[in-house]
Short mmCIF file of C-alpha atoms in Angstrom, two decimals:
data_model
loop_
_atom_site.label_atom_id
_atom_site.label_comp_id
_atom_site.label_asym_id
_atom_site.label_seq_id
_atom_site.Cartn_x
_atom_site.Cartn_y
_atom_site.Cartn_z
CA MET D 8 120.48 181.72 -29.67
CA ASP D 9 121.79 184.33 -32.11
CA SER D 10 123.67 187.40 -30.93
CA PRO D 11 121.75 190.71 -31.04
CA PHE D 12 121.70 192.34 -34.47
CA ILE D 13 120.13 195.07 -36.58
CA VAL D 14 118.96 194.74 -40.17
CA ILE D 15 119.82 197.48 -42.65
CA ASN D 16 118.76 198.11 -46.23
CA ILE D 17 121.94 198.08 -48.34
CA SER D 18 120.27 198.47 -51.75
CA LYS D 19 116.82 198.47 -53.32
CA ASN D 20 116.08 194.80 -52.71
CA ARG D 21 118.88 193.78 -50.34
CA TYR D 22 118.99 193.70 -46.58
CA ARG D 23 121.91 192.83 -44.36
CA LYS D 24 122.04 191.57 -40.80
CA ILE D 25 124.77 193.29 -38.77
CA TYR D 26 125.66 191.83 -35.41
CA LEU D 27 126.01 194.47 -32.72
CA SER D 28 129.25 192.87 -31.57
CA ASP D 29 130.77 193.58 -35.03
CA ILE D 30 130.00 197.32 -34.96
CA LEU D 31 132.89 199.59 -33.98
CA TYR D 32 131.01 202.86 -34.31
CA CYS D 33 128.36 204.76 -36.23
CA LYS D 34 129.16 208.15 -37.71
CA ALA D 35 126.95 210.97 -39.01
CA GLU D 36 127.60 212.23 -42.55
CA ARG D 37 125.06 215.02 -43.11
CA ALA D 38 121.68 213.28 -43.70
CA TYR D 39 123.40 209.89 -43.90
CA SER D 40 125.02 207.57 -41.40
CA ILE D 41 127.99 205.25 -41.71
CA ILE D 42 128.15 202.01 -39.77
CA LYS D 43 131.78 200.95 -39.36
CA THR D 44 132.20 197.24 -38.63
CA VAL D 45 135.31 195.17 -38.16
CA THR D 46 135.48 194.42 -41.90
CA LYS D 47 133.25 196.94 -43.77
CA GLU D 48 131.53 200.29 -43.85
CA PHE D 49 127.85 200.66 -44.69
CA LEU D 50 126.28 203.94 -45.84
CA LEU D 51 122.68 204.42 -44.73
CA SER D 52 120.22 207.06 -45.83
CA HIS D 53 119.11 207.65 -42.23
CA PRO D 54 120.28 210.22 -39.71
CA LEU D 55 122.34 209.10 -36.72
CA LYS D 56 119.35 209.67 -34.45
CA ASN D 57 117.55 206.73 -36.11
CA LEU D 58 120.55 204.48 -35.51
CA GLU D 59 120.73 205.64 -31.91
CA TYR D 60 117.17 204.39 -31.48
CA LEU D 61 117.98 201.04 -33.14
CA LEU D 62 121.09 200.61 -31.01
CA ASN D 63 119.18 201.06 -27.78
CA TYR D 64 121.65 198.66 -26.25
CA ASN D 65 123.87 199.12 -23.20
CA GLY D 66 127.09 198.63 -25.16
CA PHE D 67 126.61 201.75 -27.32
CA VAL D 68 126.99 205.35 -26.26
CA ARG D 69 126.65 208.67 -28.07
CA VAL D 70 130.01 210.39 -27.54
CA ASN D 71 129.41 213.58 -29.53
CA ARG D 72 127.08 214.95 -32.21
CA SER D 73 128.62 212.75 -34.89
CA TYR D 74 129.50 209.43 -33.25
CA ILE D 75 127.97 206.50 -31.42
CA VAL D 76 130.62 204.02 -30.27
CA ASN D 77 130.54 200.43 -29.13
CA ILE D 78 132.11 200.75 -25.69
CA GLU D 79 133.40 197.16 -25.93
CA LYS D 80 135.55 198.17 -28.91
CA CYS D 81 137.22 201.07 -27.07
CA ILE D 82 140.71 200.13 -25.91
CA GLU D 83 141.78 203.46 -24.44
CA LEU D 84 140.18 206.58 -23.04
CA LYS D 85 142.21 209.75 -22.58
CA THR D 86 140.67 212.36 -20.33
CA GLY D 87 141.86 215.89 -19.60
CA ASN D 88 142.08 218.92 -21.88
CA ASN D 89 142.11 216.89 -25.10
CA PRO D 90 139.88 213.84 -24.49
CA GLN D 91 140.16 210.97 -26.96
CA ILE D 92 138.76 207.50 -27.46
CA ILE D 93 141.07 204.98 -29.11
CA MET D 94 139.17 202.21 -30.85
CA ASN D 95 140.54 198.69 -31.29
CA ASN D 96 141.30 199.47 -34.95
CA ASP D 97 143.48 202.41 -33.76
CA GLU D 98 141.05 205.09 -34.93
CA VAL D 99 140.76 208.12 -32.67
CA ILE D 100 137.40 209.69 -31.82
CA LYS D 101 137.10 212.92 -29.87
CA PRO D 102 134.22 212.86 -27.37
CA SER D 103 132.49 216.02 -26.27
CA ARG D 104 133.69 217.28 -22.90
CA ASP D 105 130.17 216.81 -21.50
CA ASN D 106 130.35 213.05 -22.14
CA VAL D 107 133.81 212.30 -20.72
CA SER D 108 132.69 211.47 -17.17
CA GLU D 109 129.95 209.11 -18.45
CA LEU D 110 132.45 207.47 -20.79
CA LYS D 111 134.93 207.06 -17.97
CA SER D 112 132.30 205.33 -15.84
CA LEU D 113 131.27 203.01 -18.68
CA PHE D 114 134.90 202.30 -19.58
CA LEU D 115 135.76 201.39 -16.00
CA LEU D 116 132.64 199.22 -15.69
CA GLU D 117 133.83 197.15 -18.66
CA GLN D 118 136.66 195.64 -16.57
CA ILE D 119 134.11 194.14 -14.19
CA ALA D 120 131.82 192.63 -16.84
#
């Protein structure tokens, strides 16, 4: 059986299947969204809220107004006064303070799975 995926429209007559396991994060860019995968970035003409609905999957979490991250691709979580998420491609994402405790719980649960 195939891994879970979403299908996005990448041009007028082209659609692409993106496996959820390949997605690092999704980022809001005004009325657009960017899906960052291991190898590429895809620009979508949809707000992040639409992607959040599509990614209704336990491995993804909204960390602030602009980012949804794949928790499996997070390699480090720094809590405290300046919280940070370090992704496996070494990018740093700053979560909102309200989400840090949820992120910590999800991050710690990953070691059990």
